[in-house]
Amino acid sequence: MPIQTTSKIWHNGNLIPWEQATLHVMSHVVHYGSSVFEGIRCYGQPQGSAIFRLPEHMQRLLDSAKIYRMEVPYTLEELCAGVVDVVEANGVSPCYIRPIVLRGYGEIGVSPKGSPIEVYIANFPWGKYIEGNGGADVCISSWNRLAPNTMPALAKAGANYMNSQLIHMEAEANGYQEGIGLDVNGLVSEGSGENVFVVRNGVIFTPPLGSSALSGITRDSVLTLARHLGLPVTEQSLPRELLYIADEVFFTGTAAEVQPIHSIDRIVIGDGKPGEITKKIADEFFAIVNGLKPDRFGWLTPVKVNASEPVRA
Ligand SMILES: Cc1ncc(COP(=O)(O)O)c(C=O)c1O
């Protein structure tokens, strides 16, 4: 779906017109993928609008930048305030928020020293990422996720998404909605843009961060919800074949939210319907983000958005 534009983008502390948020083709990021970014959702609620886990997302942005020795000249508080400013200025809710830190126009060598750090924050309407409430049909990709000590998987870096593109394009080309990558040891890692959860015999499993999985904010939220619901949950290495014999499998992610999986490599998971535990967690997650249950974990940052026009889902 083409990006639906909004009015302003936050750039280095100022709100500038959407059309003016442009880069020179010789910018370092264009050639070497030198960016780190975030994806955040702002939800419409009966009592107003609220951004989901804003400080955690912006802290991960700063962590990603630190891994790549990018010095961001803004504090966590300033970045969070920038997100609130742009969301309120654009008057679009619900929306998806995309902060990005990149190396701009300066020198063309691989060394990033002479290229300035630029920070942008945009927001725009974005509906469901994976279609199909009954569950997604996915495959195991022939492409592995990033091997340890190559591209750091804990950094949400633009360059990592070349690997995500390979996984996602292969899946689509073969008629699946999404692909799951294995790690360098052949163990389950994650989807091209989602963490993976497996349920078997009442226990919830998800791969550890050491399996080259991103430290997903939704993953963390689901782990927290599961523990509070009294559901047994464990982070451990998962062999590929456990996916096929699982009772339930689901994705988590800011874009995908909590997404049941119907089949993997055309093997139907469980009885082919979203499972009880997946539903329990999804219900709890959506009740909190949609403001239908109290925000008991302090996950929501309220924003004053006078949405000028309804947003298409
Ligand atoms: C590769 C990858 N894994 C996992 C996730 C899920 O992370 P989060 O829940 O923070 O959006 C994402 C999305 O950001 C992703 O791109």
XYZ file of C-alpha atoms and ligand atoms in Angstrom:
329
model
C 0.000 0.000 0.000
C 1.487 3.423 -0.917
C 2.434 5.627 2.047
C -0.378 7.991 2.994
C 1.372 11.287 3.521
C 0.832 13.572 6.495
C 1.713 17.229 6.861
C 4.906 17.412 8.988
C 8.038 15.442 9.723
C 10.273 16.080 12.751
C 13.832 16.741 11.575
C 16.652 17.492 14.032
C 14.301 19.195 16.450
C 12.033 21.067 14.010
C 8.779 20.208 12.279
C 9.271 20.564 8.526
C 6.841 19.978 5.623
C 6.588 16.320 4.565
C 7.803 17.165 1.014
C 10.959 18.839 2.322
C 12.170 15.795 4.279
C 14.513 14.729 1.458
C 18.067 13.385 1.250
C 20.879 13.736 -1.265
C 21.546 10.562 -3.278
C 25.191 10.700 -2.189
C 24.270 10.453 1.504
C 26.187 7.748 3.392
C 22.978 5.883 4.290
C 21.973 5.437 0.649
C 25.190 3.597 -0.191
C 25.971 1.709 3.009
C 22.620 1.189 4.750
C 23.798 3.246 7.724
C 20.549 3.877 9.561
C 18.809 2.672 12.688
C 15.100 3.077 13.100
C 11.940 2.247 15.023
C 8.356 1.344 14.263
C 5.777 2.382 16.853
C 1.987 2.351 16.900
C -0.359 5.013 18.201
C -3.823 3.625 18.973
C -7.196 5.323 19.019
C -8.986 4.751 22.334
C -12.389 5.751 23.742
C -10.589 8.261 25.990
C -8.301 9.688 23.259
C -5.150 8.425 21.538
C -2.098 6.783 23.040
C 1.343 5.687 21.863
C 2.336 2.137 22.807
C 5.581 1.778 24.781
C 7.131 4.988 23.494
C 10.128 5.198 25.901
C 11.025 1.545 25.290
C 11.041 2.080 21.524
C 13.132 5.234 21.746
C 15.560 3.555 24.153
C 15.976 0.736 21.621
C 16.651 3.392 18.966
C 19.417 4.851 21.155
C 20.762 1.342 21.835
C 20.834 0.556 18.107
C 22.677 3.841 17.498
C 25.179 3.068 20.257
C 26.022 -0.322 18.725
C 26.870 1.507 15.476
C 28.778 4.319 17.244
C 26.228 6.869 16.056
C 26.114 9.806 18.443
C 22.539 10.978 18.676
C 22.466 14.599 19.860
C 19.099 14.178 21.629
C 18.157 12.645 24.968
C 15.574 9.929 25.391
C 13.147 12.549 26.741
C 13.748 14.879 23.771
C 13.166 12.071 21.305
C 9.947 10.995 23.044
C 8.779 14.630 23.039
C 9.597 14.812 19.312
C 7.345 11.812 18.652
C 4.482 13.355 20.625
C 4.972 16.699 18.805
C 4.806 15.221 15.323
C 1.809 12.990 16.123
C -0.091 15.902 17.638
C 0.885 18.257 14.797
C -0.318 15.873 12.081
C -3.643 15.044 13.718
C -3.688 11.467 12.415
C -4.703 8.616 14.709
C -4.443 5.676 14.759
C -1.065 5.812 13.084
C 2.322 4.199 12.671
C 5.375 6.187 13.749
C 8.769 5.841 12.069
C 11.729 7.496 13.816
C 15.043 7.072 11.974
C 18.636 8.035 12.731
C 20.884 8.050 9.668
C 24.264 9.097 8.385
C 23.712 11.890 5.910
C 25.615 13.759 3.210
C 29.321 14.295 3.830
C 31.952 11.858 2.637
C 31.650 8.862 0.334
C 34.157 6.515 2.031
C 32.880 3.651 4.152
C 34.153 5.437 7.260
C 31.143 7.363 8.567
C 33.244 10.011 10.325
C 32.577 12.893 7.962
C 28.860 12.227 7.463
C 26.439 14.047 9.784
C 23.860 12.262 11.947
C 20.331 13.218 10.956
C 17.220 12.337 12.948
C 13.758 12.217 11.427
C 10.397 11.186 12.878
C 7.426 10.637 10.573
C 3.949 9.287 11.211
C 1.227 8.115 8.872
C -1.820 5.841 8.795
C -1.010 2.143 8.490
C -3.517 -0.652 8.984
C -3.101 -4.383 9.350
C 0.308 -5.722 8.245
C -0.593 -9.386 7.744
C -4.064 -10.140 6.430
C -6.136 -13.021 7.690
C -7.621 -13.168 11.185
C -7.908 -16.926 10.818
C -4.111 -17.152 10.681
C -1.261 -16.513 8.288
C 0.220 -19.108 5.953
C 3.993 -18.906 6.299
C 7.122 -20.825 5.319
C 10.586 -21.481 6.659
C 12.911 -19.460 4.493
C 15.894 -20.866 2.665
C 17.659 -17.705 3.874
C 19.033 -17.748 7.438
C 18.871 -14.755 9.751
C 22.038 -12.808 10.489
C 24.838 -14.867 11.982
C 26.203 -13.664 15.337
C 29.090 -11.241 15.046
C 28.226 -10.280 11.490
C 25.314 -7.830 11.481
C 24.249 -7.261 15.104
C 20.678 -8.513 15.425
C 19.939 -6.458 18.531
C 20.363 -3.275 16.487
C 17.273 -2.417 14.473
C 19.398 -1.256 11.580
C 18.239 -0.462 8.065
C 20.870 -2.789 6.595
C 19.409 -5.802 8.458
C 16.298 -5.426 6.371
C 18.114 -6.553 3.227
C 18.011 -9.986 4.862
C 14.357 -9.433 5.808
C 13.597 -8.549 2.200
C 15.156 -11.791 0.945
C 13.053 -13.798 3.403
C 9.855 -11.902 2.665
C 10.256 -11.854 -1.132
C 10.949 -15.586 -1.243
C 7.863 -16.255 0.892
C 5.638 -14.109 -1.328
C 7.060 -15.564 -4.519
C 6.071 -19.006 -3.254
C 2.551 -17.951 -2.265
C 3.064 -17.462 1.482
C 2.295 -14.342 3.485
C 5.523 -14.318 5.464
C 8.746 -16.260 6.029
C 10.480 -17.401 9.216
C 14.281 -17.320 9.248
C 16.409 -19.881 11.083
C 19.580 -18.814 12.857
C 23.057 -19.843 11.789
C 22.652 -23.133 13.704
C 19.381 -24.008 11.999
C 17.290 -23.100 15.062
C 14.191 -20.908 14.877
C 15.069 -17.212 14.878
C 12.222 -14.893 13.782
C 10.045 -13.703 10.932
C 11.278 -11.082 8.486
C 9.660 -8.462 10.721
C 8.192 -10.373 13.658
C 9.163 -12.466 16.663
C 7.829 -16.022 16.855
C 5.974 -17.735 19.698
C 5.129 -21.445 19.921
C 2.628 -23.146 22.236
C 2.873 -26.858 22.983
C 1.167 -28.756 25.800
C 0.158 -25.516 27.489
C 3.687 -24.033 27.570
C 4.649 -20.911 25.597
C 8.094 -20.881 23.981
C 9.986 -18.160 22.166
C 13.576 -18.192 20.863
C 16.210 -16.422 22.981
C 17.895 -13.225 21.752
C 21.006 -15.352 21.119
C 19.161 -16.933 18.180
C 19.599 -13.648 16.266
C 16.133 -12.392 17.163
C 15.333 -8.721 17.614
C 14.491 -7.753 21.169
C 10.898 -7.050 20.191
C 8.867 -4.659 22.291
C 5.738 -6.670 21.496
C 7.666 -9.847 22.395
C 8.453 -8.321 25.772
C 4.817 -7.239 26.190
C 3.571 -10.763 25.417
C 6.069 -12.324 27.838
C 4.808 -9.918 30.516
C 1.140 -10.593 29.733
C 1.685 -14.371 29.723
C 3.362 -14.249 33.125
C 0.562 -12.099 34.543
C -2.053 -14.464 33.111
C -0.277 -17.315 34.900
C 0.726 -19.039 31.666
C 4.045 -20.935 31.706
C 6.500 -19.259 29.358
C 10.112 -19.974 28.480
C 12.777 -18.415 26.254
C 14.778 -21.253 24.729
C 16.300 -22.501 21.488
C 13.669 -24.080 19.265
C 14.287 -26.700 16.591
C 12.492 -26.047 13.310
C 10.380 -29.196 13.555
C 8.833 -28.053 16.845
C 6.946 -25.491 14.774
C 5.245 -28.208 12.728
C 4.039 -30.191 15.760
C 3.091 -27.155 17.868
C -0.482 -26.682 19.078
C -0.295 -22.970 18.277
C 2.204 -20.598 16.654
C 1.905 -16.835 16.484
C 3.916 -13.789 15.428
C 4.378 -10.639 17.461
C 5.503 -7.233 16.241
C 4.518 -3.601 16.143
C 3.279 -3.941 12.571
C 1.901 -7.510 12.895
C 0.678 -7.027 16.516
C -0.359 -10.538 17.728
C -0.882 -12.588 14.574
C -1.952 -16.257 14.660
C -0.266 -18.606 12.180
C -2.438 -21.101 10.312
C 0.219 -23.167 8.528
C 3.979 -23.463 8.124
C 5.366 -25.001 4.927
C 1.737 -26.022 4.244
C 1.613 -28.089 7.444
C -1.471 -26.972 9.350
C -0.736 -25.905 12.923
C -2.918 -27.561 15.567
C -6.518 -27.718 14.396
C -5.953 -24.882 11.918
C -7.738 -22.243 14.008
C -6.234 -19.579 16.275
C -5.541 -21.423 19.542
C -6.872 -20.709 23.019
C -3.613 -19.319 24.402
C -2.995 -17.163 21.335
C -6.522 -15.787 21.695
C -6.095 -15.150 25.423
C -2.907 -13.179 24.837
C -4.251 -11.342 21.794
C -7.443 -10.369 23.674
C -5.425 -9.002 26.580
C -3.016 -7.148 24.267
C -5.763 -5.532 22.170
C -7.851 -4.673 25.246
C -4.924 -2.696 26.673
C -3.794 -0.958 23.455
C -7.378 -0.095 22.537
C -8.010 1.358 25.999
C -10.689 -1.190 26.939
C -8.748 -2.413 29.977
C -6.616 -0.345 32.384
C -3.021 0.341 31.375
C -1.699 -1.593 34.366
C 1.857 -1.817 33.094
C 2.205 1.893 32.223
C 2.641 1.134 28.520
C 0.678 4.026 27.057
C 1.657 7.652 26.429
C -1.477 9.740 25.849
C -1.375 12.197 22.938
C -3.769 15.001 22.054
C -4.783 14.205 18.505
C -7.728 15.939 16.935
C -7.956 13.594 13.980
C -9.112 15.778 11.117
C -10.202 12.816 9.033
C -10.981 9.179 9.810
C -8.157 6.787 9.075
C -8.732 3.780 6.864
C -7.784 0.484 8.505
C 13.151 -8.477 12.397
C 12.125 -8.091 13.404
N 11.898 -8.903 14.449
C 10.974 -8.608 15.373
C 10.215 -7.454 15.286
C 9.206 -7.144 16.343
O 9.656 -6.085 17.168
P 8.650 -5.080 17.841
O 7.676 -5.900 18.608
O 9.494 -4.230 18.721
O 8.004 -4.301 16.764
C 10.429 -6.584 14.222
C 9.661 -5.335 14.103
O 10.123 -4.319 14.517
C 11.397 -6.897 13.262
O 11.622 -6.095 12.213
